[in-house]
Tab-separated table of C-alpha atoms in Angstrom:
chain	number	residue	atom	x	y	z
A	1	MET	CA	0.000	0.000	0.000
A	2	THR	CA	1.356	3.425	-0.994
A	3	GLN	CA	1.808	5.711	1.971
A	4	LYS	CA	-0.113	8.982	1.784
A	5	THR	CA	2.693	11.316	2.788
A	6	HIS	CA	6.403	11.054	3.458
A	7	TRP	CA	6.352	13.506	6.382
A	8	LEU	CA	3.602	14.596	8.734
A	9	ILE	CA	4.289	17.663	10.891
A	10	ASP	CA	2.070	18.654	13.821
A	11	VAL	CA	2.112	22.401	14.565
A	12	ALA	CA	-0.752	22.541	17.092
A	13	GLY	CA	-0.171	25.290	19.633
A	14	ALA	CA	1.870	27.499	17.291
A	15	ALA	CA	-0.353	30.542	17.735
A	16	THR	CA	1.910	33.033	19.507
A	17	GLY	CA	5.424	33.586	20.788
A	18	GLY	CA	8.362	31.418	19.840
A	19	SER	CA	6.226	28.603	18.434
A	20	ALA	CA	4.558	30.979	15.987
A	21	ARG	CA	7.956	32.426	15.066
A	22	TYR	CA	9.252	28.928	14.350
A	23	TYR	CA	6.195	28.071	12.243
A	24	ARG	CA	6.778	31.180	10.159
A	25	GLU	CA	10.198	29.821	9.192
A	26	LEU	CA	8.756	26.396	8.384
A	27	ARG	CA	6.117	27.884	6.065
A	28	ALA	CA	8.738	29.973	4.276
A	29	TYR	CA	10.976	26.924	3.826
A	30	LEU	CA	8.171	24.785	2.397
A	31	ASP	CA	7.196	27.536	-0.024
A	32	GLU	CA	10.756	28.260	-1.151
A	33	HIS	CA	11.764	24.645	-1.621
A	34	GLN	CA	8.399	23.463	-2.960
A	35	ARG	CA	8.187	20.444	-0.664
A	36	HIS	CA	4.447	20.544	-0.070
A	37	ASP	CA	3.992	17.341	-2.076
A	38	GLN	CA	6.247	15.459	0.364
A	39	ILE	CA	5.099	17.103	3.578
A	40	SER	CA	1.700	17.434	5.214
A	41	VAL	CA	1.238	19.991	7.996
A	42	ILE	CA	-1.575	19.475	10.499
A	43	GLY	CA	-2.752	21.272	13.628
A	44	GLU	CA	-2.707	24.838	12.341
A	45	GLY	CA	-5.004	26.860	14.604
A	46	SER	CA	-5.461	23.939	17.006
A	47	ARG	CA	-4.646	23.830	20.691
A	48	LEU	CA	-2.642	20.995	22.200
A	49	THR	CA	-5.492	19.176	23.958
A	50	PRO	CA	-6.108	15.475	24.719
A	51	GLN	CA	-8.731	15.504	21.967
A	52	TRP	CA	-6.186	16.785	19.484
A	53	LEU	CA	-3.601	14.199	20.504
A	54	LEU	CA	-6.084	11.422	19.716
A	55	LYS	CA	-7.170	13.021	16.435
A	56	ARG	CA	-3.644	13.410	15.144
A	57	GLU	CA	-2.778	9.747	15.820
A	58	ILE	CA	-5.431	8.817	13.283
A	59	ALA	CA	-4.170	11.432	10.848
A	60	GLY	CA	-0.607	10.184	11.190
A	61	ARG	CA	-1.076	6.444	10.908
A	62	ASP	CA	0.024	6.287	7.238
A	63	ALA	CA	2.923	8.749	7.478
A	64	ALA	CA	6.399	7.362	6.894
A	65	ASN	CA	7.859	9.901	9.322
A	66	ARG	CA	6.267	12.179	11.907
A	67	ILE	CA	7.440	15.372	13.581
A	68	SER	CA	5.793	17.099	16.517
A	69	LEU	CA	6.740	20.732	17.080
A	70	ASN	CA	4.966	21.102	20.430
A	71	ASN	CA	6.805	18.918	22.973
A	72	ALA	CA	4.226	16.135	22.637
A	73	SER	CA	5.491	13.160	20.633
A	74	PHE	CA	3.242	11.001	18.527
A	75	TRP	CA	2.539	7.694	20.242
A	76	HIS	CA	2.495	5.031	17.532
A	77	GLY	CA	5.612	3.981	15.651
A	78	PRO	CA	8.191	5.560	17.968
A	79	GLU	CA	11.011	4.644	15.605
A	80	ARG	CA	9.504	7.099	13.081
A	81	ASN	CA	8.889	10.007	15.475
A	82	LYS	CA	10.851	13.213	15.972
A	83	THR	CA	9.870	15.770	18.595
A	84	LEU	CA	10.904	19.376	19.082
A	85	LEU	CA	11.220	20.188	22.782
A	86	GLY	CA	10.522	23.906	23.016
A	87	ASN	CA	8.714	24.300	26.349
A	88	ILE	CA	11.067	24.056	29.312
A	89	LEU	CA	8.210	24.095	31.852
A	90	HIS	CA	7.330	20.493	30.979
A	91	PHE	CA	10.746	19.411	32.237
A	92	ALA	CA	10.870	21.564	35.356
A	93	GLY	CA	10.099	21.047	39.032
A	94	PRO	CA	9.897	22.924	42.332
A	95	SER	CA	13.632	23.662	42.404
A	96	ASP	CA	13.174	25.526	39.106
A	97	PHE	CA	9.830	27.157	39.876
A	98	ASN	CA	10.461	28.355	43.418
A	99	PRO	CA	13.286	30.830	42.657
A	100	LEU	CA	10.980	32.409	40.071
A	101	GLY	CA	8.106	32.721	42.540
A	102	PHE	CA	6.028	30.681	40.085
A	103	LYS	CA	3.259	28.268	40.991
A	104	PRO	CA	2.379	25.927	38.120
A	105	THR	CA	-1.253	25.775	37.127
A	106	THR	CA	-3.341	22.630	37.475
A	107	GLU	CA	-3.233	22.259	33.696
A	108	LEU	CA	0.565	22.392	33.639
A	109	LYS	CA	0.813	19.875	36.485
A	110	MET	CA	-1.328	17.472	34.455
A	111	GLN	CA	0.670	18.042	31.270
A	112	ILE	CA	4.112	17.397	32.755
A	113	PRO	CA	3.872	13.596	33.299
A	114	LEU	CA	2.071	13.152	29.966
A	115	ILE	CA	4.677	15.092	27.973
A	116	ARG	CA	7.523	13.201	29.626
A	117	GLN	CA	5.879	9.859	28.917
A	118	LEU	CA	5.246	10.811	25.298
A	119	ALA	CA	8.887	11.852	24.899
A	120	LYS	CA	9.835	8.214	25.408
A	121	ARG	CA	7.862	7.434	22.227
A	122	SER	CA	10.166	9.515	20.053
A	123	ALA	CA	13.356	8.243	18.476
A	124	ASN	CA	14.798	11.754	18.136
A	125	LEU	CA	14.360	14.668	20.538
A	126	ILE	CA	15.481	18.095	19.337
A	127	ALA	CA	16.474	20.699	21.933
A	128	PRO	CA	16.993	24.299	20.747
A	129	SER	CA	19.822	25.029	23.191
A	130	SER	CA	22.356	23.243	25.364
A	131	ARG	CA	20.500	24.566	28.424
A	132	MET	CA	17.287	22.859	27.320
A	133	ALA	CA	19.104	19.606	26.561
A	134	GLU	CA	20.601	19.632	30.050
A	135	GLN	CA	17.214	20.350	31.637
A	136	VAL	CA	15.556	17.436	29.829
A	137	ALA	CA	18.387	15.028	30.596
A	138	SER	CA	18.398	16.053	34.255
A	139	SER	CA	14.651	15.593	34.721
A	140	CYS	CA	14.407	12.464	32.531
A	141	PRO	CA	17.790	10.679	32.368
A	142	ALA	CA	16.390	7.914	30.150
A	143	LEU	CA	15.975	10.472	27.355
A	144	ALA	CA	19.543	11.765	27.393
A	145	ASP	CA	20.873	9.672	24.520
A	146	ARG	CA	18.036	10.725	22.192
A	147	ILE	CA	18.597	14.482	22.474
A	148	GLN	CA	20.244	16.555	19.769
A	149	VAL	CA	20.863	20.297	20.101
A	150	ARG	CA	19.923	22.425	17.132
A	151	PHE	CA	19.183	26.147	17.295
A	152	HIS	CA	15.768	27.289	16.048
A	153	PRO	CA	15.836	28.623	12.453
A	154	ILE	CA	15.858	32.338	11.624
A	155	ALA	CA	16.115	33.789	8.122
A	156	THR	CA	18.354	36.830	7.632
A	157	PRO	CA	16.268	39.758	6.308
A	158	GLU	CA	17.575	42.264	3.762
A	159	TRP	CA	17.635	45.009	6.381
A	160	ALA	CA	19.927	43.124	8.792
A	161	GLY	CA	22.802	45.316	9.921
A	162	THR	CA	21.185	48.595	8.878
A	163	GLU	CA	21.365	51.641	11.101
A	164	PRO	CA	18.493	51.678	13.634
A	165	VAL	CA	15.921	54.453	13.335
A	166	ARG	CA	16.147	55.304	17.043
A	167	ARG	CA	19.438	54.589	18.789
A	168	SER	CA	17.969	55.111	22.264
A	169	GLU	CA	15.070	52.689	21.796
A	170	VAL	CA	15.200	49.302	23.514
A	171	LEU	CA	12.692	46.621	22.533
A	172	MET	CA	11.424	43.973	24.961
A	173	PRO	CA	9.781	41.501	22.511
A	174	ILE	CA	8.464	38.972	25.024
A	175	ILE	CA	4.940	37.701	25.691
A	176	PRO	CA	4.214	38.218	29.400
A	177	GLN	CA	3.952	35.030	31.453
A	178	PRO	CA	3.953	34.748	35.270
A	179	TYR	CA	7.249	32.853	35.422
A	180	LYS	CA	9.021	35.521	33.348
A	181	ASN	CA	8.503	38.318	35.916
A	182	LEU	CA	8.707	40.977	33.200
A	183	GLY	CA	7.335	43.749	35.403
A	184	LEU	CA	10.021	43.228	38.030
A	185	HIS	CA	12.820	43.116	35.464
A	186	ALA	CA	11.527	46.135	33.537
A	187	LEU	CA	11.338	48.217	36.713
A	188	GLN	CA	14.983	47.395	37.391
A	189	PHE	CA	15.821	48.442	33.827
A	190	LEU	CA	14.029	51.772	34.282
A	191	GLU	CA	15.638	52.397	37.657
A	192	GLU	CA	19.156	51.791	36.371
A	193	THR	CA	18.629	54.023	33.318
A	194	GLU	CA	16.863	56.880	35.122
A	195	LYS	CA	19.812	59.200	34.461
A	196	SER	CA	19.331	58.602	30.719
A	197	PRO	CA	15.809	59.964	30.079
A	198	GLU	CA	16.177	59.462	26.347
A	199	VAL	CA	16.248	55.667	26.768
A	200	GLN	CA	12.818	54.220	26.022
A	201	LEU	CA	11.515	50.690	26.566
A	202	THR	CA	9.124	49.526	23.843
A	203	ILE	CA	6.897	46.567	24.738
A	204	PRO	CA	4.720	44.623	22.237
A	205	SER	CA	1.848	43.928	24.610
A	206	CYS	CA	-0.822	45.921	26.470
A	207	SER	CA	-0.380	47.786	29.728
A	208	ASP	CA	-2.883	45.593	31.567
A	209	GLN	CA	-0.536	42.644	31.052
A	210	ILE	CA	2.277	44.401	32.931
A	211	PRO	CA	0.377	46.817	35.196
A	212	GLU	CA	3.515	47.789	37.138
A	213	LEU	CA	4.619	49.793	34.094
A	214	GLU	CA	1.358	51.480	33.206
A	215	GLY	CA	1.772	55.216	32.761
A	216	HIS	CA	5.560	55.234	33.001
A	217	PRO	CA	6.877	58.062	30.780
A	218	ARG	CA	9.678	55.955	29.308
A	219	VAL	CA	7.576	52.898	28.467
A	220	LYS	CA	5.688	52.547	25.199
A	221	PHE	CA	3.153	49.728	24.854
A	222	ILE	CA	2.462	48.906	21.212
A	223	GLY	CA	0.018	46.008	21.634
A	224	HIS	CA	0.404	42.445	20.425
A	225	GLN	CA	2.460	42.099	17.257
A	226	THR	CA	2.932	39.155	14.933
A	227	SER	CA	6.560	38.315	14.216
A	228	GLU	CA	6.135	39.905	10.774
A	229	GLU	CA	4.763	43.131	12.284
A	230	LEU	CA	7.463	43.135	14.921
A	231	GLU	CA	10.186	43.412	12.289
A	232	ILE	CA	9.304	47.102	11.880
A	233	TRP	CA	10.129	47.660	15.531
A	234	TRP	CA	13.284	45.569	15.268
A	235	GLN	CA	14.480	47.957	12.558
A	236	GLU	CA	13.779	50.959	14.753
A	237	CYS	CA	15.519	49.737	17.896
A	238	GLN	CA	19.196	49.757	18.779
A	239	ALA	CA	18.969	46.919	21.293
A	240	VAL	CA	16.648	44.349	22.844
A	241	PHE	CA	16.139	43.626	26.525
A	242	PHE	CA	15.662	39.927	27.300
A	243	PRO	CA	15.462	39.371	31.084
A	244	PRO	CA	13.709	35.958	31.456
A	245	GLU	CA	15.790	33.539	33.491
A	246	PHE	CA	14.211	30.205	32.556
A	247	GLU	CA	13.800	29.505	28.846
A	248	ALA	CA	14.352	26.670	26.394
A	249	PHE	CA	15.644	29.043	23.727
A	250	GLY	CA	14.743	32.738	23.724
A	251	TYR	CA	14.058	33.798	20.141
A	252	PRO	CA	14.921	37.497	20.722
A	253	LEU	CA	18.465	36.506	21.723
A	254	ALA	CA	19.052	34.779	18.411
A	255	GLU	CA	17.058	37.259	16.319
A	256	ALA	CA	19.177	40.140	17.605
A	257	ARG	CA	22.310	38.238	16.599
A	258	VAL	CA	20.912	37.572	13.124
A	259	TYR	CA	19.604	41.123	12.642
A	260	GLY	CA	22.671	42.967	13.942
A	261	ARG	CA	21.142	44.406	17.103
A	262	SER	CA	22.583	44.448	20.622
A	263	VAL	CA	21.227	42.153	23.344
A	264	ILE	CA	20.869	43.123	26.997
A	265	ALA	CA	20.424	39.910	28.973
A	266	HIS	CA	21.718	37.967	31.962
A	267	ASP	CA	25.327	36.963	31.555
A	268	ASN	CA	25.138	33.168	31.481
A	269	SER	CA	26.098	30.298	29.209
A	270	GLN	CA	22.738	30.102	27.442
A	271	GLN	CA	22.680	33.776	26.527
A	272	ARG	CA	26.277	33.622	25.331
A	273	GLU	CA	25.539	30.530	23.236
A	274	LEU	CA	22.558	32.105	21.482
A	275	ALA	CA	23.345	35.826	21.349
A	276	GLY	CA	27.068	35.455	20.646
A	277	ASN	CA	28.928	38.735	20.173
A	278	ALA	CA	25.668	40.702	20.303
A	279	LEU	CA	25.359	40.048	24.045
A	280	HIS	CA	25.903	42.730	26.666
A	281	GLY	CA	25.459	40.696	29.819
A	282	TYR	CA	24.579	41.829	33.316
A	283	ASN	CA	24.169	40.428	36.800
A	284	LYS	CA	20.758	41.335	38.222
A	285	ASP	CA	22.097	41.103	41.795
A	286	ARG	CA	24.936	43.544	41.175
A	287	LYS	CA	23.698	47.112	41.342
A	288	GLY	CA	24.729	49.140	38.323
A	289	SER	CA	25.465	46.076	36.212
A	290	LEU	CA	22.285	46.391	34.150
A	291	GLY	CA	22.756	50.128	33.649
A	292	ARG	CA	26.271	49.580	32.304
A	293	ALA	CA	25.032	46.834	29.981
A	294	VAL	CA	22.355	49.147	28.573
A	295	SER	CA	24.869	51.944	28.024
A	296	ASP	CA	27.295	49.619	26.242
A	297	ALA	CA	24.547	48.049	24.127
A	298	LEU	CA	23.300	51.413	22.888
A	299	GLN	CA	26.789	52.282	21.665
A	300	ASP	CA	27.430	48.960	19.938
A	301	SER	CA	26.701	47.950	16.339
A	302	PRO	CA	27.224	44.164	16.162
A	303	ASN	CA	27.641	42.539	12.780
A	304	PRO	CA	24.712	40.317	11.697
A	305	ASP	CA	25.454	36.633	12.212
A	306	GLY	CA	22.805	34.378	10.723
A	307	LYS	CA	24.878	31.313	9.910
A	308	PRO	CA	24.091	29.295	13.093
A	309	PHE	CA	20.349	29.731	12.443
A	310	ASN	CA	20.140	29.167	8.677
A	311	PRO	CA	16.619	27.822	7.960
A	312	THR	CA	17.586	25.777	4.895
A	313	ASP	CA	20.370	23.999	6.775
A	314	TYR	CA	18.029	23.420	9.710
A	315	PHE	CA	15.065	21.970	7.864
A	316	ASP	CA	17.187	19.971	5.434
A	317	TRP	CA	18.725	18.377	8.525
A	318	MET	CA	15.402	17.854	10.274
A	319	LEU	CA	13.682	16.330	7.266
A	320	VAL	CA	16.081	13.436	6.875
A	321	PRO	CA	14.256	10.136	7.463
A	322	ILE	CA	15.069	8.324	10.685
């Protein structure tokens, strides 16, 4: 019997944030390389629910190879399954949550054992950073030998490396989540740059999502932006502020490196791995460290470096049969 499709890719849950950014690169790759006849994409617009997990097993029964882009591996035919592990919360515990002051929801508590069990049904597990690979291996040692590290893909736009429109504008392109503590970090940013009134923090969300910053004269809320819309703001800014402390990847770190923009982020191995020479690191517990990082970042013009994130190299590698 002829199989219906060579590859089946599940993108359920790719509505916002890093997952949507990743899906944008996948769509562009499929269009450019005209591989739609070999690849079937399912789950667009769907949430990752138990009902969806059952539905997709039926859809994927005739696929020669299957890829899940949402942490949740297909169940049947584990030798033909690849899974992208992009949500670090599914491989975290109290020792990770407590320092962040984060209490996992009931839904997350229910997802964690399921996601970890499903991961065992995948021959290949793809982690987007060394930090994520270490987190998965630490929480689930049996998975360690299946993990491969591969940075998320990012295409280099024509405008990469151009002069920013506003050299004092800092973009914080992060969707607010409780564990990210964006309000706390942004207040520290504003405090340590108070002697530089020209420095503005631009945030692609609404003020009710980070109420601590509402009405601040140096904060500009621009509402939710798709990754395509956000490119306009990337071109305007001189630097990006990425303060989250617990992430699987951190798209803004890598995007800044690709686009030729400075990165202001915690000075640790993950940020150095992803942001490269674009990073201006700081220690949140050392007063003045963040202010110095901002000052240095606004005077820097890093060269664009898209090679580690080349989408063609990435998807050509991913779409090799197991």
